[in-house]
């Protein structure tokens, strides 16, 4: 190996050791190169720092390459950081500042997903803060809607999570969550339990508007039950309700 190559190799090894040391001065604070990216859309300090306001460092291409400072955060990198929050807090409440930082990280994740051409299927293990700042699996939370009745098992997303973020991440609306909650167990019990089955069907009917969506849902439920035919009967007669046990 030539002396120049040896010097280059030694420089790379030295820089690698300093990636986890507070050696970069940003906004009056020394930070680790491993925390820094060139461009970031949100203030995610102390998790990530951007060089948006450090134009002098952005010009030092050689130094950035040596310290392995990349242009932006990948979705995988942001997800890894978000997982640390669940490890740290578990089922405890985060305070308001921590929730705001978490949501800013979610915004960066959404931007990265678009650039990395990823869809909601890639973030199924993500945790989302509810209105109290408690992290729940993304499948267990939904966006609140005043026009749809709530159930006792629902957890609503924190107010700072926008519809745009929710849409990209695949967070359900309250209506869709309610229907999935009802239909998930629709065929998990014997059909002899007629009252329970009727209750679930009623909840599905309440959850969906009277348009083509309800037909799609009924067809999906029929397909899940391995049905080969679907019969829809429309009865325009008016029937007395005096002898009914309750108002189904």
CSV table of C-alpha atoms in Angstrom, one decimal:
chain,number,residue,atom,x,y,z
A,1,UNK,CA,0.0,0.0,0.0
A,2,UNK,CA,1.4,3.4,-1.0
A,3,UNK,CA,2.0,6.1,1.6
A,4,UNK,CA,-0.9,8.2,0.3
A,5,UNK,CA,-3.3,5.3,0.5
A,6,UNK,CA,-2.1,4.6,4.0
A,7,UNK,CA,-2.7,8.2,5.0
A,8,UNK,CA,-6.1,8.2,3.4
A,9,UNK,CA,-7.0,4.9,5.2
A,10,UNK,CA,-5.8,6.3,8.5
A,11,UNK,CA,-7.8,9.5,8.0
A,12,UNK,CA,-11.0,7.5,7.3
A,13,UNK,CA,-10.5,5.4,10.4
A,14,UNK,CA,-9.9,8.5,12.6
A,15,UNK,CA,-13.0,10.2,11.2
A,16,UNK,CA,-15.1,7.1,11.8
A,17,UNK,CA,-14.1,7.1,15.5
A,18,UNK,CA,-15.2,10.8,15.8
A,19,UNK,CA,-18.6,10.2,14.2
A,20,UNK,CA,-20.0,9.5,17.7
A,21,UNK,CA,-18.2,12.5,19.4
A,22,UNK,CA,-19.5,16.0,19.8
A,23,UNK,CA,-17.2,17.7,17.4
A,24,UNK,CA,-19.5,19.8,15.1
A,25,UNK,CA,-20.7,23.2,16.3
A,26,UNK,CA,-24.3,23.9,15.3
A,27,UNK,CA,-26.2,26.9,16.7
A,28,UNK,CA,-23.8,27.2,19.7
A,29,UNK,CA,-24.0,23.4,20.5
A,30,UNK,CA,-21.5,20.7,19.8
A,31,UNK,CA,-23.2,17.7,18.2
A,32,UNK,CA,-22.2,14.3,16.9
A,33,UNK,CA,-21.8,13.8,13.1
A,34,UNK,CA,-23.9,10.7,13.3
A,35,UNK,CA,-26.8,13.0,14.3
A,36,UNK,CA,-26.4,15.3,11.4
A,37,UNK,CA,-27.9,15.4,7.8
A,38,UNK,CA,-27.5,18.1,5.2
A,39,UNK,CA,-31.2,18.7,4.7
A,40,UNK,CA,-34.1,18.1,7.1
A,41,UNK,CA,-37.6,19.7,6.9
A,42,UNK,CA,-38.3,19.9,10.7
A,43,UNK,CA,-36.4,20.8,13.8
A,44,UNK,CA,-35.8,17.3,15.3
A,45,UNK,CA,-33.0,18.1,17.7
A,46,UNK,CA,-31.6,16.5,19.7
A,47,UNK,CA,-32.4,13.4,17.6
A,48,UNK,CA,-31.3,14.8,14.2
A,49,UNK,CA,-29.7,18.1,13.2
A,50,UNK,CA,-29.7,19.7,9.7
A,51,UNK,CA,-27.2,21.9,8.1
A,52,UNK,CA,-29.9,24.3,6.9
A,53,UNK,CA,-28.5,27.1,9.0
A,54,UNK,CA,-24.8,26.1,8.7
A,55,UNK,CA,-24.0,27.1,5.2
A,56,UNK,CA,-20.2,27.1,6.0
A,57,UNK,CA,-20.4,23.4,6.7
A,58,UNK,CA,-22.5,22.6,3.7
A,59,UNK,CA,-19.7,23.8,1.5
A,60,UNK,CA,-17.2,21.4,3.0
A,61,UNK,CA,-18.1,18.5,0.8
A,62,UNK,CA,-14.9,16.6,1.6
A,63,UNK,CA,-15.5,16.8,5.4
A,64,UNK,CA,-19.1,15.8,5.1
A,65,UNK,CA,-18.1,12.7,3.0
A,66,UNK,CA,-15.4,11.8,5.5
A,67,UNK,CA,-17.8,12.0,8.4
A,68,UNK,CA,-20.4,10.1,6.4
A,69,UNK,CA,-23.0,12.9,6.7
A,70,UNK,CA,-25.6,12.2,4.1
A,71,UNK,CA,-28.0,14.5,2.3
A,72,UNK,CA,-31.2,13.5,4.2
A,73,UNK,CA,-32.6,10.9,6.6
A,74,UNK,CA,-33.9,7.7,5.1
A,75,UNK,CA,-37.2,6.4,6.2
A,76,UNK,CA,-35.4,3.4,7.8
A,77,UNK,CA,-33.3,5.7,9.9
A,78,UNK,CA,-36.2,7.7,11.1
A,79,UNK,CA,-38.2,4.5,12.0
A,80,UNK,CA,-35.2,3.3,14.0
A,81,UNK,CA,-35.2,6.5,16.0
A,82,UNK,CA,-39.0,6.3,16.6
A,83,UNK,CA,-38.6,2.8,17.9
A,84,UNK,CA,-36.4,4.1,20.6
A,85,UNK,CA,-39.2,6.2,22.0
A,86,UNK,CA,-41.4,3.1,22.5
A,87,UNK,CA,-38.5,1.4,24.2
A,88,UNK,CA,-38.0,4.4,26.4
A,89,UNK,CA,-41.6,5.2,27.3
A,90,UNK,CA,-43.5,2.0,26.9
A,91,UNK,CA,-47.1,2.7,28.0
A,92,UNK,CA,-46.2,5.9,29.9
A,93,UNK,CA,-47.4,9.3,28.8
A,94,UNK,CA,-44.9,11.6,27.0
A,95,UNK,CA,-45.1,15.2,27.9
A,96,UNK,CA,-46.2,17.8,25.4
A,97,UNK,CA,-42.7,18.8,24.2
A,98,UNK,CA,-41.8,15.1,23.6
A,99,UNK,CA,-45.0,14.5,21.7
A,100,UNK,CA,-44.3,17.5,19.5
A,101,UNK,CA,-40.8,16.3,18.7
A,102,UNK,CA,-42.2,12.8,18.0
A,103,UNK,CA,-44.7,14.3,15.5
A,104,UNK,CA,-42.0,16.3,13.8
A,105,UNK,CA,-40.1,13.1,13.4
A,106,UNK,CA,-43.3,11.6,11.8
A,107,UNK,CA,-43.4,14.5,9.4
A,108,UNK,CA,-39.8,13.8,8.4
A,109,UNK,CA,-40.7,10.1,8.0
A,110,UNK,CA,-43.6,11.0,5.7
A,111,UNK,CA,-41.2,13.1,3.5
A,112,UNK,CA,-38.7,10.3,3.5
A,113,UNK,CA,-41.3,7.7,2.6
A,114,UNK,CA,-42.3,9.8,-0.5
A,115,UNK,CA,-38.7,10.1,-1.6
A,116,UNK,CA,-38.0,6.4,-0.9
A,117,UNK,CA,-41.2,5.4,-2.7
A,118,UNK,CA,-42.6,3.6,0.3
A,119,UNK,CA,-46.2,3.1,1.2
A,120,UNK,CA,-48.1,2.5,4.4
A,121,UNK,CA,-47.3,-1.2,4.4
A,122,UNK,CA,-43.7,-0.3,5.3
A,123,UNK,CA,-44.6,1.3,8.6
A,124,UNK,CA,-47.0,-1.3,10.1
A,125,UNK,CA,-44.8,-1.6,13.2
A,126,UNK,CA,-45.0,2.1,13.9
A,127,UNK,CA,-46.4,3.5,17.1
A,128,UNK,CA,-48.5,6.6,17.2
A,129,UNK,CA,-49.2,9.0,20.2
A,130,UNK,CA,-52.8,9.3,21.3
A,131,UNK,CA,-54.5,12.3,22.8
A,132,UNK,CA,-52.7,11.6,26.1
A,133,UNK,CA,-49.3,11.2,24.6
A,134,UNK,CA,-49.3,7.4,25.0
A,135,UNK,CA,-47.8,5.4,22.1
A,136,UNK,CA,-50.1,2.8,20.6
A,137,UNK,CA,-49.6,0.5,17.6
A,138,UNK,CA,-50.7,2.3,14.4
A,139,UNK,CA,-53.5,-0.2,13.9
A,140,UNK,CA,-55.0,0.7,17.3
A,141,UNK,CA,-55.4,4.4,16.7
A,142,UNK,CA,-57.7,6.4,14.5
A,143,UNK,CA,-58.5,10.0,13.5
A,144,UNK,CA,-61.4,11.4,15.4
A,145,UNK,CA,-64.6,12.4,13.5
A,146,UNK,CA,-67.4,14.3,15.2
A,147,UNK,CA,-70.0,12.7,12.9
A,148,UNK,CA,-69.2,9.1,14.0
A,149,UNK,CA,-70.0,7.7,17.4
A,150,UNK,CA,-67.0,6.5,19.4
A,151,UNK,CA,-66.6,3.1,21.1
A,152,UNK,CA,-64.8,2.4,24.4
A,153,UNK,CA,-61.9,0.7,22.7
A,154,UNK,CA,-61.0,3.6,20.4
A,155,UNK,CA,-57.8,5.5,20.8
A,156,UNK,CA,-57.6,8.8,18.9
A,157,UNK,CA,-54.5,10.3,17.4
A,158,UNK,CA,-52.9,13.3,19.1
A,159,UNK,CA,-54.3,16.7,17.9
A,160,UNK,CA,-50.9,17.7,16.3
A,161,UNK,CA,-51.1,14.8,13.8
A,162,UNK,CA,-52.6,16.1,10.6
A,163,UNK,CA,-54.9,14.3,8.1
A,164,UNK,CA,-52.0,14.4,5.6
A,165,UNK,CA,-49.7,12.6,7.9
A,166,UNK,CA,-52.4,10.1,8.8
A,167,UNK,CA,-53.2,9.4,5.2
A,168,UNK,CA,-49.5,8.6,4.2
A,169,UNK,CA,-49.0,6.5,7.3
A,170,UNK,CA,-52.2,4.6,6.8
A,171,UNK,CA,-53.9,5.7,10.0
A,172,UNK,CA,-57.7,4.9,9.8
A,173,UNK,CA,-60.4,7.4,10.1
A,174,UNK,CA,-62.8,6.7,13.0
A,175,UNK,CA,-65.5,5.4,10.5
A,176,UNK,CA,-63.1,2.9,8.9
A,177,UNK,CA,-61.7,1.9,12.2
A,178,UNK,CA,-65.2,1.3,13.6
A,179,UNK,CA,-66.2,-0.9,10.6
A,180,UNK,CA,-63.0,-2.9,10.8
A,181,UNK,CA,-63.5,-3.4,14.5
A,182,UNK,CA,-67.0,-4.7,13.8
A,183,UNK,CA,-66.3,-6.9,10.8
A,184,UNK,CA,-63.0,-8.4,12.2
A,185,UNK,CA,-64.9,-10.6,14.6
A,186,UNK,CA,-68.1,-11.0,12.5
A,187,UNK,CA,-67.4,-14.6,11.5
A,188,UNK,CA,-65.3,-15.6,14.5
A,189,UNK,CA,-68.2,-17.1,16.4
A,190,UNK,CA,-70.9,-19.7,15.7
A,191,UNK,CA,-73.8,-18.5,13.6
A,192,UNK,CA,-76.1,-19.9,16.4
A,193,UNK,CA,-75.3,-16.7,18.3
A,194,UNK,CA,-77.8,-14.7,16.3
A,195,UNK,CA,-78.1,-11.8,18.7
A,196,UNK,CA,-74.4,-11.1,18.7
A,197,UNK,CA,-74.2,-11.4,14.9
A,198,UNK,CA,-77.1,-9.0,14.4
A,199,UNK,CA,-75.4,-6.5,16.8
A,200,UNK,CA,-72.2,-6.6,14.7
A,201,UNK,CA,-74.1,-6.2,11.5
A,202,UNK,CA,-76.0,-3.2,12.9
A,203,UNK,CA,-72.7,-1.6,13.9
A,204,UNK,CA,-71.4,-2.0,10.4
A,205,UNK,CA,-74.5,-0.4,9.0
A,206,UNK,CA,-74.1,2.5,11.5
A,207,UNK,CA,-70.5,2.8,10.6
A,208,UNK,CA,-70.9,3.1,6.8
A,209,UNK,CA,-72.9,5.7,4.9
A,210,UNK,CA,-75.7,4.5,2.7
A,211,UNK,CA,-73.8,4.5,-0.6
A,212,UNK,CA,-71.7,2.0,-2.6
A,213,UNK,CA,-69.2,1.6,0.3
A,214,UNK,CA,-71.6,-0.6,2.3
A,215,UNK,CA,-72.0,-2.9,-0.7
A,216,UNK,CA,-68.2,-3.3,-1.0
A,217,UNK,CA,-68.0,-4.1,2.7
A,218,UNK,CA,-70.7,-6.7,2.6
A,219,UNK,CA,-69.1,-8.3,-0.5
A,220,UNK,CA,-65.8,-8.4,1.3
A,221,UNK,CA,-67.4,-10.0,4.4
A,222,UNK,CA,-69.1,-12.5,2.2
A,223,UNK,CA,-65.8,-13.4,0.5
A,224,UNK,CA,-64.1,-13.7,3.8
A,225,UNK,CA,-66.8,-16.2,4.9
A,226,UNK,CA,-66.1,-18.2,1.7
A,227,UNK,CA,-69.6,-17.5,0.4
A,228,UNK,CA,-70.2,-18.2,-3.3
A,229,UNK,CA,-73.3,-16.0,-3.6
A,230,UNK,CA,-74.7,-12.8,-2.1
A,231,UNK,CA,-78.4,-12.2,-1.9
A,232,UNK,CA,-79.6,-8.6,-1.2
A,233,UNK,CA,-83.3,-8.4,-0.4
A,234,UNK,CA,-85.0,-5.0,-0.3
A,235,UNK,CA,-88.3,-5.0,1.6
A,236,UNK,CA,-90.3,-1.8,1.1
A,237,UNK,CA,-93.1,-3.0,3.4
A,238,UNK,CA,-93.7,-1.3,6.8
A,239,UNK,CA,-93.7,-3.8,9.7
A,240,UNK,CA,-95.0,-3.2,13.2
A,241,UNK,CA,-92.4,-3.1,16.0
A,242,UNK,CA,-94.6,-3.6,19.0
A,243,UNK,CA,-93.5,-7.2,19.6
A,244,UNK,CA,-89.7,-6.6,19.2
A,245,UNK,CA,-87.5,-7.0,22.3
A,246,UNK,CA,-85.5,-3.9,21.5
A,247,UNK,CA,-85.1,-1.4,18.7
A,248,UNK,CA,-82.5,-3.0,16.4
